[in-house]
Amino acid sequence: MTSQTAKIELDKQTEVRLGGSLWRQAFRHFIRNRSAIAGMILIGFVVFMAGAAPLIAPYDPNLSMIGLPGHEGRLAGQAPCIHALGCPPEMAQHLMGLDLNGRDMFSRVVFGSRVSLVVGFASVFLSIIVGSLLGLVSGYSSFWTDNVIMRSMDVLLAFPSLILAIAIVTVLGPGLQNALIAIAIVNIPVYARLARAQVLSLREMDYVLAAQSLGDGNNRILFMHIMPNALTPLIVQGTLGIAGAVLEAAALSFIGLGAQPPTPEWGAILSEGRNYIFTSPHLVFFPGIAIMITVLGFNLVGDGLRDSLDPRLNKT
Amino acid sequence: MTTFILRRLALAIPVLIGILVVTFFLARLIPGEPCTAIYGERATPALCDAFYARYDLDKPILQQFTSYAARVMQGDLGDSIRYSVPVTNLLVERLPLTIELAFFALIFAVTFGVPLGIIAAYKRNSAADALTMLVANIGVSMPVFWLGLMLAFIFGVILKDTPFALPPSGRLPAGYQPIPFYVAWGLAPDTASATPLMIFISRMYTLNAILTLNVELFVNSLRHLILPAVAVGTISMSIIARMTRSSVLETLNQDYVRTARAKGLNERSVVFRHAVRNALLPVVTIIGLNFGVLISGAVLTETIFGLAGVGRTLYDGITARDYQLVQGFTVVIAASFVLINLGVDILYGYLDPRIRLS
């Protein structure tokens, strides 16, 4: 056996022992991470709730129970009624009680998952697209373009995120769509910086030099060679970003700048019940728990992805 | 060190100018005629003429910007439509409460976050570590406003008749009027003749209580701040705990820690004198960066606890479409954010020579 074939043989063995590609290793590392799996379960639960909302929710989220059978007396802010826990059978069952307009809280919370997930995913998607384009261009262009883009990003980062989002929505006008845009704009700098840092390190790589020597143009190098390799940290940051976006959307709706009534959005539901916290705490408790579960899920998965995709962390 | 400070200052100036540009253009982007956008139905031709003349809105856009920048530099942030007073006066009145709130929130965050992080790192992979990280993860995932409402419910309703009861709203008990320190010291007979700085300091009731040696005021104002401070500080506490944990874990693996153990130092000395001392450097930066979290938290929490601070005023300004107030407060908050980060950068450079020499 020549030394060359011996080396190949050895490489194969090492590969088998390590379990194949980096991606496969990362996947193995990820599924061994218990908190990441817990996060996946939480996200799965919320996604299922959003997808099957019409099947899970017993009522239309905007339907008032006033005048329906099994609903008598004062319905506004009625406490949860669960038959298994001793609620009289002649009263209709409401797992999370009724809101101030006599609507079923459980149905509203279930449908709220749709709004939060859409805002979370869409705003992060927008920020990643715009942010990474700016970052890629910035990292691969001349001193001046780079400086103009990055200093603008510094200015956006100089504002506390909620304050900037508030300022943008104040200008655009309240509403869920504008809140989504504001959250996307606020988070652009994070992805721009990340993408730029990736480009700066990747453009010195041998395969980029090889592409250059083969005569590839700047655009081809940027989008075919650099971008696919710069995606990993963007995905990790994006997962954590969804958690942040869900929280920010809820906060904007809470102060009346996001989803408008009667949209069943968690922050808005919470805001409607806030003045009745001392008499009807269920109006606030359940939507808050829903926000927390969703955000916790994305945070845990984001952390898990970062740990398994960053080889430097794997060693420790 | 001087070069380092100058370099950092030079980097902060373009950002501060950028903040002025962003707030200036955001105000220009409001749909409609500026005067009607700002005064709404109250806009009369006479009021609008005065408004345009005062803010140079009849001049070219560049001149409008330079005069806006010049006014902001001189501390003129325009007049609030809702309160009919200069925005600067509102800041002098309301900022102290937010500073107090942020201060106590930070104290809470550091007092609990740092020890939790150290314990989690030292007992890595134990039940204590898992529990601490679970608490930290839940802490960053909770909406501040929800936590605030739940704390108000728990301590204001459930625990109402126990020694743990805490006031769920307000800054001081109803009808309680503290004597400002400048009156007690004989510096000024009343608020009307006091300087803005005096009013600013006296509005921080806990500080005012210390200055006038008033124990009752101190206890009362502190009790009213506990729940909002815990609500605002929880996210920061969780971030600090996680950061401290990873930072201590990293230093515990360093050679000098092994050396310290090898030369026979006791464990407490190894952990606290060698590992933790060095691990806390990155935590300083995190504490500085948390200013944004604290301010966002204050905006959401002050409305819940009925505290008339910057956050509550900004919230009222948004609902009343008081653009001057929103613009003025945004400029001040963003500029303070930059200056605090600058301060943290300089402090970090002072604590860690590697930073300032790189």
PDB file of C-alpha atoms in Angstrom, chain A residues 5-200:
ATOM      1  CA  THR A   5      -3.658   5.271  -0.353  1.00  0.00           C
ATOM      2  CA  ALA A   6      -2.830   4.740   3.320  1.00  0.00           C
ATOM      3  CA  LYS A   7      -3.602   8.368   3.981  1.00  0.00           C
ATOM      4  CA  ILE A   8      -6.922   8.148   2.133  1.00  0.00           C
ATOM      5  CA  GLU A   9      -7.759   4.988   4.091  1.00  0.00           C
ATOM      6  CA  LEU A  10      -6.952   6.803   7.346  1.00  0.00           C
ATOM      7  CA  ASP A  11      -9.075   9.795   6.345  1.00  0.00           C
ATOM      8  CA  LYS A  12     -12.006   7.494   5.626  1.00  0.00           C
ATOM      9  CA  GLN A  13     -11.662   5.867   9.021  1.00  0.00           C
ATOM     10  CA  THR A  14     -11.551   9.241  10.747  1.00  0.00           C
ATOM     11  CA  GLU A  15     -14.617  10.283   8.819  1.00  0.00           C
ATOM     12  CA  VAL A  16     -16.505   7.190   9.902  1.00  0.00           C
ATOM     13  CA  ARG A  17     -15.527   7.730  13.515  1.00  0.00           C
ATOM     14  CA  LEU A  18     -16.574  11.375  13.429  1.00  0.00           C
ATOM     15  CA  GLY A  19     -19.818  10.445  11.715  1.00  0.00           C
ATOM     16  CA  GLY A  20     -19.609  12.114   8.323  1.00  0.00           C
ATOM     17  CA  SER A  21     -20.151  15.721   7.417  1.00  0.00           C
ATOM     18  CA  LEU A  22     -20.068  18.732   9.700  1.00  0.00           C
ATOM     19  CA  TRP A  23     -23.815  19.071   9.270  1.00  0.00           C
ATOM     20  CA  ARG A  24     -24.420  15.539  10.459  1.00  0.00           C
ATOM     21  CA  GLN A  25     -22.183  16.125  13.459  1.00  0.00           C
ATOM     22  CA  ALA A  26     -24.020  19.336  14.216  1.00  0.00           C
ATOM     23  CA  PHE A  27     -27.332  17.498  13.985  1.00  0.00           C
ATOM     24  CA  ARG A  28     -26.127  14.806  16.377  1.00  0.00           C
ATOM     25  CA  HIS A  29     -24.888  17.422  18.784  1.00  0.00           C
ATOM     26  CA  PHE A  30     -28.217  19.221  18.530  1.00  0.00           C
ATOM     27  CA  ILE A  31     -30.419  16.209  19.255  1.00  0.00           C
ATOM     28  CA  ARG A  32     -28.262  15.331  22.261  1.00  0.00           C
ATOM     29  CA  ASN A  33     -28.944  18.806  23.688  1.00  0.00           C
ATOM     30  CA  ARG A  34     -31.896  18.334  26.020  1.00  0.00           C
ATOM     31  CA  SER A  35     -32.892  21.990  26.273  1.00  0.00           C
ATOM     32  CA  ALA A  36     -32.828  22.343  22.466  1.00  0.00           C
ATOM     33  CA  ILE A  37     -35.172  19.370  22.187  1.00  0.00           C
ATOM     34  CA  ALA A  38     -37.431  20.919  24.825  1.00  0.00           C
ATOM     35  CA  GLY A  39     -37.419  24.063  22.688  1.00  0.00           C
ATOM     36  CA  MET A  40     -38.330  22.053  19.582  1.00  0.00           C
ATOM     37  CA  ILE A  41     -41.258  20.507  21.466  1.00  0.00           C
ATOM     38  CA  LEU A  42     -42.488  23.962  22.557  1.00  0.00           C
ATOM     39  CA  ILE A  43     -42.213  25.345  19.002  1.00  0.00           C
ATOM     40  CA  GLY A  44     -43.923  22.229  17.632  1.00  0.00           C
ATOM     41  CA  PHE A  45     -46.736  22.744  20.119  1.00  0.00           C
ATOM     42  CA  VAL A  46     -47.237  26.391  19.104  1.00  0.00           C
ATOM     43  CA  VAL A  47     -46.959  25.638  15.364  1.00  0.00           C
ATOM     44  CA  PHE A  48     -49.515  22.822  15.763  1.00  0.00           C
ATOM     45  CA  MET A  49     -51.804  25.180  17.669  1.00  0.00           C
ATOM     46  CA  ALA A  50     -51.527  27.764  14.873  1.00  0.00           C
ATOM     47  CA  GLY A  51     -52.040  25.227  12.088  1.00  0.00           C
ATOM     48  CA  ALA A  52     -54.972  23.434  13.687  1.00  0.00           C
ATOM     49  CA  ALA A  53     -56.484  26.533  15.325  1.00  0.00           C
ATOM     50  CA  PRO A  54     -59.975  26.135  13.794  1.00  0.00           C
ATOM     51  CA  LEU A  55     -60.046  22.493  14.994  1.00  0.00           C
ATOM     52  CA  ILE A  56     -58.698  23.188  18.485  1.00  0.00           C
ATOM     53  CA  ALA A  57     -60.610  26.372  19.284  1.00  0.00           C
ATOM     54  CA  PRO A  58     -64.165  25.600  20.416  1.00  0.00           C
ATOM     55  CA  TYR A  59     -65.501  29.021  19.323  1.00  0.00           C
ATOM     56  CA  ASP A  60     -64.873  31.761  16.788  1.00  0.00           C
ATOM     57  CA  PRO A  61     -62.255  34.020  18.479  1.00  0.00           C
ATOM     58  CA  ASN A  62     -64.384  37.113  17.834  1.00  0.00           C
ATOM     59  CA  LEU A  63     -67.754  35.622  18.801  1.00  0.00           C
ATOM     60  CA  SER A  64     -69.403  37.038  21.911  1.00  0.00           C
ATOM     61  CA  MET A  65     -71.078  34.428  24.122  1.00  0.00           C
ATOM     62  CA  ILE A  66     -73.860  36.813  25.124  1.00  0.00           C
ATOM     63  CA  GLY A  67     -77.226  35.142  24.483  1.00  0.00           C
ATOM     64  CA  LEU A  68     -75.757  31.698  23.717  1.00  0.00           C
ATOM     65  CA  PRO A  69     -77.119  28.665  25.659  1.00  0.00           C
ATOM     66  CA  GLY A  70     -75.268  27.959  28.917  1.00  0.00           C
ATOM     67  CA  HIS A  71     -74.273  31.620  29.251  1.00  0.00           C
ATOM     68  CA  GLU A  72     -76.211  33.603  31.798  1.00  0.00           C
ATOM     69  CA  GLY A  73     -75.562  36.512  34.106  1.00  0.00           C
ATOM     70  CA  ARG A  74     -72.593  38.832  33.816  1.00  0.00           C
ATOM     71  CA  LEU A  75     -70.302  37.381  31.168  1.00  0.00           C
ATOM     72  CA  ALA A  76     -67.630  40.102  30.882  1.00  0.00           C
ATOM     73  CA  GLY A  77     -64.391  38.769  32.321  1.00  0.00           C
ATOM     74  CA  GLN A  78     -65.999  35.550  33.601  1.00  0.00           C
ATOM     75  CA  ALA A  79     -63.473  33.250  35.297  1.00  0.00           C
ATOM     76  CA  PRO A  80     -62.509  29.885  33.701  1.00  0.00           C
ATOM     77  CA  CYS A  81     -65.221  27.217  33.909  1.00  0.00           C
ATOM     78  CA  ILE A  82     -63.900  23.654  33.676  1.00  0.00           C
ATOM     79  CA  HIS A  83     -66.418  20.871  34.288  1.00  0.00           C
ATOM     80  CA  ALA A  84     -63.784  18.423  35.500  1.00  0.00           C
ATOM     81  CA  LEU A  85     -62.789  20.931  38.188  1.00  0.00           C
ATOM     82  CA  GLY A  86     -66.270  21.367  39.604  1.00  0.00           C
ATOM     83  CA  CYS A  87     -67.842  23.988  37.346  1.00  0.00           C
ATOM     84  CA  PRO A  88     -71.634  23.276  37.231  1.00  0.00           C
ATOM     85  CA  PRO A  89     -72.576  21.283  34.093  1.00  0.00           C
ATOM     86  CA  GLU A  90     -75.366  23.677  33.159  1.00  0.00           C
ATOM     87  CA  MET A  91     -72.725  26.355  32.516  1.00  0.00           C
ATOM     88  CA  ALA A  92     -70.823  26.181  29.227  1.00  0.00           C
ATOM     89  CA  GLN A  93     -67.178  25.153  29.583  1.00  0.00           C
ATOM     90  CA  HIS A  94     -64.509  27.822  28.988  1.00  0.00           C
ATOM     91  CA  LEU A  95     -60.980  26.616  29.778  1.00  0.00           C
ATOM     92  CA  MET A  96     -59.536  30.125  30.064  1.00  0.00           C
ATOM     93  CA  GLY A  97     -62.734  32.007  30.890  1.00  0.00           C
ATOM     94  CA  LEU A  98     -64.267  34.875  28.944  1.00  0.00           C
ATOM     95  CA  ASP A  99     -62.811  38.246  28.026  1.00  0.00           C
ATOM     96  CA  LEU A 100     -64.404  41.637  28.660  1.00  0.00           C
ATOM     97  CA  ASN A 101     -66.594  41.313  25.562  1.00  0.00           C
ATOM     98  CA  GLY A 102     -67.739  37.838  26.566  1.00  0.00           C
ATOM     99  CA  ARG A 103     -65.511  36.090  23.984  1.00  0.00           C
ATOM    100  CA  ASP A 104     -63.882  32.727  24.684  1.00  0.00           C
ATOM    101  CA  MET A 105     -60.315  33.427  25.873  1.00  0.00           C
ATOM    102  CA  PHE A 106     -59.042  29.953  24.943  1.00  0.00           C
ATOM    103  CA  SER A 107     -60.134  30.404  21.314  1.00  0.00           C
ATOM    104  CA  ARG A 108     -58.538  33.861  21.241  1.00  0.00           C
ATOM    105  CA  VAL A 109     -55.271  32.603  22.672  1.00  0.00           C
ATOM    106  CA  VAL A 110     -55.210  29.661  20.215  1.00  0.00           C
ATOM    107  CA  PHE A 111     -55.826  31.942  17.219  1.00  0.00           C
ATOM    108  CA  GLY A 112     -53.309  34.425  18.629  1.00  0.00           C
ATOM    109  CA  SER A 113     -50.535  31.908  17.904  1.00  0.00           C
ATOM    110  CA  ARG A 114     -51.140  32.469  14.177  1.00  0.00           C
ATOM    111  CA  VAL A 115     -50.619  36.212  14.445  1.00  0.00           C
ATOM    112  CA  SER A 116     -47.495  35.933  16.595  1.00  0.00           C
ATOM    113  CA  LEU A 117     -45.861  33.269  14.427  1.00  0.00           C
ATOM    114  CA  VAL A 118     -46.583  35.193  11.217  1.00  0.00           C
ATOM    115  CA  VAL A 119     -45.161  38.421  12.666  1.00  0.00           C
ATOM    116  CA  GLY A 120     -42.157  36.582  14.125  1.00  0.00           C
ATOM    117  CA  PHE A 121     -41.229  34.718  10.945  1.00  0.00           C
ATOM    118  CA  ALA A 122     -42.092  37.487   8.470  1.00  0.00           C
ATOM    119  CA  SER A 123     -40.230  40.252  10.275  1.00  0.00           C
ATOM    120  CA  VAL A 124     -37.135  38.111  10.770  1.00  0.00           C
ATOM    121  CA  PHE A 125     -37.282  37.020   7.112  1.00  0.00           C
ATOM    122  CA  LEU A 126     -37.422  40.670   6.011  1.00  0.00           C
ATOM    123  CA  SER A 127     -34.579  41.690   8.328  1.00  0.00           C
ATOM    124  CA  ILE A 128     -32.398  38.783   7.194  1.00  0.00           C
ATOM    125  CA  ILE A 129     -32.942  39.537   3.488  1.00  0.00           C
ATOM    126  CA  VAL A 130     -32.264  43.274   3.753  1.00  0.00           C
ATOM    127  CA  GLY A 131     -29.658  42.984   6.508  1.00  0.00           C
ATOM    128  CA  SER A 132     -27.576  40.277   4.879  1.00  0.00           C
ATOM    129  CA  LEU A 133     -27.707  42.002   1.471  1.00  0.00           C
ATOM    130  CA  LEU A 134     -26.419  45.199   3.082  1.00  0.00           C
ATOM    131  CA  GLY A 135     -23.801  43.234   5.018  1.00  0.00           C
ATOM    132  CA  LEU A 136     -22.622  41.275   1.973  1.00  0.00           C
ATOM    133  CA  VAL A 137     -22.335  44.424  -0.135  1.00  0.00           C
ATOM    134  CA  SER A 138     -20.672  46.285   2.699  1.00  0.00           C
ATOM    135  CA  GLY A 139     -18.087  43.571   3.314  1.00  0.00           C
ATOM    136  CA  TYR A 140     -17.234  43.240  -0.342  1.00  0.00           C
ATOM    137  CA  SER A 141     -17.160  46.879  -1.444  1.00  0.00           C
ATOM    138  CA  SER A 142     -14.889  49.864  -1.262  1.00  0.00           C
ATOM    139  CA  PHE A 143     -13.969  51.703   1.913  1.00  0.00           C
ATOM    140  CA  TRP A 144     -16.618  54.400   1.395  1.00  0.00           C
ATOM    141  CA  THR A 145     -19.627  52.199   0.600  1.00  0.00           C
ATOM    142  CA  ASP A 146     -18.659  49.956   3.515  1.00  0.00           C
ATOM    143  CA  ASN A 147     -18.355  52.911   5.866  1.00  0.00           C
ATOM    144  CA  VAL A 148     -21.591  54.586   4.815  1.00  0.00           C
ATOM    145  CA  ILE A 149     -23.578  51.358   5.238  1.00  0.00           C
ATOM    146  CA  MET A 150     -22.033  50.332   8.527  1.00  0.00           C
ATOM    147  CA  ARG A 151     -22.188  53.802  10.124  1.00  0.00           C
ATOM    148  CA  SER A 152     -25.900  53.949   9.207  1.00  0.00           C
ATOM    149  CA  MET A 153     -26.306  50.589  10.922  1.00  0.00           C
ATOM    150  CA  ASP A 154     -24.482  51.992  13.985  1.00  0.00           C
ATOM    151  CA  VAL A 155     -27.000  54.824  14.123  1.00  0.00           C
ATOM    152  CA  LEU A 156     -29.931  52.402  14.040  1.00  0.00           C
ATOM    153  CA  LEU A 157     -28.268  50.352  16.778  1.00  0.00           C
ATOM    154  CA  ALA A 158     -27.861  53.506  18.867  1.00  0.00           C
ATOM    155  CA  PHE A 159     -31.582  53.490  19.593  1.00  0.00           C
ATOM    156  CA  PRO A 160     -32.987  51.081  22.164  1.00  0.00           C
ATOM    157  CA  SER A 161     -34.921  48.707  19.874  1.00  0.00           C
ATOM    158  CA  LEU A 162     -38.389  49.274  21.309  1.00  0.00           C
ATOM    159  CA  ILE A 163     -37.937  53.064  21.237  1.00  0.00           C
ATOM    160  CA  LEU A 164     -36.960  52.975  17.543  1.00  0.00           C
ATOM    161  CA  ALA A 165     -39.843  50.625  16.737  1.00  0.00           C
ATOM    162  CA  ILE A 166     -42.208  52.999  18.568  1.00  0.00           C
ATOM    163  CA  ALA A 167     -40.840  55.977  16.620  1.00  0.00           C
ATOM    164  CA  ILE A 168     -41.254  54.163  13.287  1.00  0.00           C
ATOM    165  CA  VAL A 169     -44.810  52.984  14.034  1.00  0.00           C
ATOM    166  CA  THR A 170     -45.729  56.455  15.270  1.00  0.00           C
ATOM    167  CA  VAL A 171     -44.783  57.731  11.816  1.00  0.00           C
ATOM    168  CA  LEU A 172     -46.249  54.846   9.788  1.00  0.00           C
ATOM    169  CA  GLY A 173     -49.425  54.668  11.850  1.00  0.00           C
ATOM    170  CA  PRO A 174     -50.542  51.907  14.241  1.00  0.00           C
ATOM    171  CA  GLY A 175     -51.373  48.452  12.880  1.00  0.00           C
ATOM    172  CA  LEU A 176     -50.012  44.939  12.726  1.00  0.00           C
ATOM    173  CA  GLN A 177     -48.410  45.323   9.296  1.00  0.00           C
ATOM    174  CA  ASN A 178     -46.612  48.536  10.272  1.00  0.00           C
ATOM    175  CA  ALA A 179     -45.491  46.964  13.531  1.00  0.00           C
ATOM    176  CA  LEU A 180     -44.058  44.070  11.519  1.00  0.00           C
ATOM    177  CA  ILE A 181     -42.178  46.508   9.249  1.00  0.00           C
ATOM    178  CA  ALA A 182     -40.893  48.474  12.248  1.00  0.00           C
ATOM    179  CA  ILE A 183     -39.611  45.323  13.969  1.00  0.00           C
ATOM    180  CA  ALA A 184     -37.930  44.262  10.715  1.00  0.00           C
ATOM    181  CA  ILE A 185     -36.195  47.647  10.283  1.00  0.00           C
ATOM    182  CA  VAL A 186     -35.035  47.714  13.898  1.00  0.00           C
ATOM    183  CA  ASN A 187     -33.356  44.321  13.527  1.00  0.00           C
ATOM    184  CA  ILE A 188     -31.669  44.898  10.145  1.00  0.00           C
ATOM    185  CA  PRO A 189     -28.359  46.122  11.656  1.00  0.00           C
ATOM    186  CA  VAL A 190     -27.881  42.887  13.609  1.00  0.00           C
ATOM    187  CA  TYR A 191     -27.923  40.782  10.419  1.00  0.00           C
ATOM    188  CA  ALA A 192     -25.968  43.364   8.417  1.00  0.00           C
ATOM    189  CA  ARG A 193     -23.126  43.286  10.935  1.00  0.00           C
ATOM    190  CA  LEU A 194     -23.151  39.520  11.110  1.00  0.00           C
ATOM    191  CA  ALA A 195     -23.164  39.075   7.316  1.00  0.00           C
ATOM    192  CA  ARG A 196     -20.371  41.624   6.905  1.00  0.00           C
ATOM    193  CA  ALA A 197     -18.191  39.884   9.486  1.00  0.00           C
ATOM    194  CA  GLN A 198     -18.730  36.616   7.627  1.00  0.00           C
ATOM    195  CA  VAL A 199     -17.814  38.149   4.280  1.00  0.00           C
ATOM    196  CA  LEU A 200     -14.653  39.699   5.699  1.00  0.00           C
TER     197      LEU A 200
END
